[in-house]
CSV table of N, CA and C in Angstrom, one decimal:
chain,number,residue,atom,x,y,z
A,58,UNK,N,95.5,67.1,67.9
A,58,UNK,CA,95.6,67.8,66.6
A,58,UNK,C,94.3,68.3,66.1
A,59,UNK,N,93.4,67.2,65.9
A,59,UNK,CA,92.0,67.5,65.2
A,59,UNK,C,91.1,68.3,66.5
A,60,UNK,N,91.7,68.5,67.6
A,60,UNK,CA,91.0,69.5,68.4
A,60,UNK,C,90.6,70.9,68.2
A,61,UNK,N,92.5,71.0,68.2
A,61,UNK,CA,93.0,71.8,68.4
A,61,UNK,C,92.8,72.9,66.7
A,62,UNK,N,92.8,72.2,66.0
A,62,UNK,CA,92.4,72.9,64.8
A,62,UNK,C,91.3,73.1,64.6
A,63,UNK,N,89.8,72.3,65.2
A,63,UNK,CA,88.5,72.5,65.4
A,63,UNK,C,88.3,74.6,66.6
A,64,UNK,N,89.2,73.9,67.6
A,64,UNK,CA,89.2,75.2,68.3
A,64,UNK,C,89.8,76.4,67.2
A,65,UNK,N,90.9,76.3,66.9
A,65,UNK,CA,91.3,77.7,65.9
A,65,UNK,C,90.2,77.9,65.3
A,66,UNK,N,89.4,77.3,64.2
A,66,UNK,CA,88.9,77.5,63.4
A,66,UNK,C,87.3,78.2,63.9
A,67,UNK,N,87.0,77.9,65.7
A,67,UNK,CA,86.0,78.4,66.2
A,67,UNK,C,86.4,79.9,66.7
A,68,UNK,N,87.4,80.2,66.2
A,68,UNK,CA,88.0,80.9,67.1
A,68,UNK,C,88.1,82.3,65.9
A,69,UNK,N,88.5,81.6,64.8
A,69,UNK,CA,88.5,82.7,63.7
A,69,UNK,C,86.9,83.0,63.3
A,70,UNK,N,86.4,81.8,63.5
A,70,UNK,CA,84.8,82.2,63.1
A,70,UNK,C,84.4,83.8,64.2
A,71,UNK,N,85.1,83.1,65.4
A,71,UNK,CA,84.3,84.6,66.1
A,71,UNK,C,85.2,85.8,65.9
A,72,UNK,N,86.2,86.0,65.7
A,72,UNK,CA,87.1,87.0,65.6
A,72,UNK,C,86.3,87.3,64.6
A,73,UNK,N,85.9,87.2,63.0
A,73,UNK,CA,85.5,87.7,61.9
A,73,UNK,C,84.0,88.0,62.4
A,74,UNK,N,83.5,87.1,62.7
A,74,UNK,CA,81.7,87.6,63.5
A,74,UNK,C,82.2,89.4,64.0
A,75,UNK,N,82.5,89.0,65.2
A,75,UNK,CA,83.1,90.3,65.7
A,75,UNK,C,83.3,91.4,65.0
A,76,UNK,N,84.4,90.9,64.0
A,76,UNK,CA,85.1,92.3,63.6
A,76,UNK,C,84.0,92.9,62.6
A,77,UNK,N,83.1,91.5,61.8
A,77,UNK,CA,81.9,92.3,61.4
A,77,UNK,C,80.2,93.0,62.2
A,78,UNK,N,80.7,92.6,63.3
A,78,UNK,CA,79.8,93.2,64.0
A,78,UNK,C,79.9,94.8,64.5
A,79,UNK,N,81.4,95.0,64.9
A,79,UNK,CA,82.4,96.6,65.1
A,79,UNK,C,81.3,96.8,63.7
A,80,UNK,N,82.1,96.4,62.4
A,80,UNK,CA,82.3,97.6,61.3
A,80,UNK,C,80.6,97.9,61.1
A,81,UNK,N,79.3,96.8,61.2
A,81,UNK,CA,78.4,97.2,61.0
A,81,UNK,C,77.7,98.3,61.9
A,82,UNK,N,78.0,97.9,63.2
A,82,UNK,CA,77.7,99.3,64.0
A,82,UNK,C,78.6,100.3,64.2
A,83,UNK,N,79.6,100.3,63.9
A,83,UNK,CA,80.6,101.6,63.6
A,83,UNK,C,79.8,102.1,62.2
A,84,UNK,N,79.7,101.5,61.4
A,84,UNK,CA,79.0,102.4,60.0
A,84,UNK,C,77.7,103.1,60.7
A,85,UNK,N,76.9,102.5,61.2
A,85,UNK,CA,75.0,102.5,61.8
A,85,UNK,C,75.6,104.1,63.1
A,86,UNK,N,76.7,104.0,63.8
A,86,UNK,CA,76.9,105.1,64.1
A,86,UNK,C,77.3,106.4,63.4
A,87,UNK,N,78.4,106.3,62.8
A,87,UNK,CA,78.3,107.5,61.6
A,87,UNK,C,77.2,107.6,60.9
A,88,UNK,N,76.6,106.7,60.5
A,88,UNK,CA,75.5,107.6,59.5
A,88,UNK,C,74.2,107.9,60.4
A,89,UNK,N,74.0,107.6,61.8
A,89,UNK,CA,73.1,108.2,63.0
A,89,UNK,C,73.9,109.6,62.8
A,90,UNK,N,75.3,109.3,63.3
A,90,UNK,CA,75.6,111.1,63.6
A,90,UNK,C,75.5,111.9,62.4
A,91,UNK,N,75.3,111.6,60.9
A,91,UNK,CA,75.3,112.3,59.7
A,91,UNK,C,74.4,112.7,59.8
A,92,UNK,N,72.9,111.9,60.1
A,92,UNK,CA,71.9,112.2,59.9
A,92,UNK,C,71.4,113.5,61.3
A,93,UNK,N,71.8,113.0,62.2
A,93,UNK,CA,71.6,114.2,63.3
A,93,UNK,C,72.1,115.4,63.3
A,94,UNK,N,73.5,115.2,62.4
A,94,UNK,CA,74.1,116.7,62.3
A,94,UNK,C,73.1,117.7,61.2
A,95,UNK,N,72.9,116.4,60.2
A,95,UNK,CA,71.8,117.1,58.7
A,95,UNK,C,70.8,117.8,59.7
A,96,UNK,N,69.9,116.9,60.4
A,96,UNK,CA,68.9,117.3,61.0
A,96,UNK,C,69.1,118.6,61.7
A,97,UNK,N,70.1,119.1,62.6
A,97,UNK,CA,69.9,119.9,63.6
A,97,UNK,C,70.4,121.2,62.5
A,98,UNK,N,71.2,120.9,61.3
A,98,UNK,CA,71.6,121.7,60.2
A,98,UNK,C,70.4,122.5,59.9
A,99,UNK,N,69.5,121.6,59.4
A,99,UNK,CA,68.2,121.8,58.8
A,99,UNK,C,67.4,122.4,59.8
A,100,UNK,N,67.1,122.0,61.2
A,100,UNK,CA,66.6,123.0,62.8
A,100,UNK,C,66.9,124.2,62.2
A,101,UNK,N,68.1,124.7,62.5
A,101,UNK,CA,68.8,125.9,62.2
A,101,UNK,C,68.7,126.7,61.2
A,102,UNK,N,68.5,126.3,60.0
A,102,UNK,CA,68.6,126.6,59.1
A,102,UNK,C,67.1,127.1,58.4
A,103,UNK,N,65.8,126.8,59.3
A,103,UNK,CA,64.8,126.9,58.6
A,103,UNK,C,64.3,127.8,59.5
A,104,UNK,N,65.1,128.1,60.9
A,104,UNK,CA,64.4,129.2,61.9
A,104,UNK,C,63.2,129.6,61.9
A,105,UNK,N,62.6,128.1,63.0
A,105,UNK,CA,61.1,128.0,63.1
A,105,UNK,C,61.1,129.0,64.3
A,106,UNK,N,62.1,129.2,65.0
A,106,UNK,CA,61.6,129.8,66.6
A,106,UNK,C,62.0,131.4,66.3
């Protein structure tokens, strides 16, 4: 019994580790691609060439 709840409990630890590890680099990706779309916006938009 006292194992077995030791294991769940290592188990939820990594599920939530995880699922905050997705949401932090799922955020760090959208705001890369915000920032590159701004950027190439701004390329474009100041027509150095």
């Amino acid at each position: 019994m006292n194992s077995s709840l030791g294991h769940q409990a290592r188990l939820a630890t990594f599920y939530y580790s995880l699922k905050l590890f997705l949401s932090i680099s799922l955020e760090i990706k959208l705001h890369t691609q915000l920032s590159v779309q701004e950027f190439y916006e701004f390329f474009n938009d100041s027509n150095l060439f």
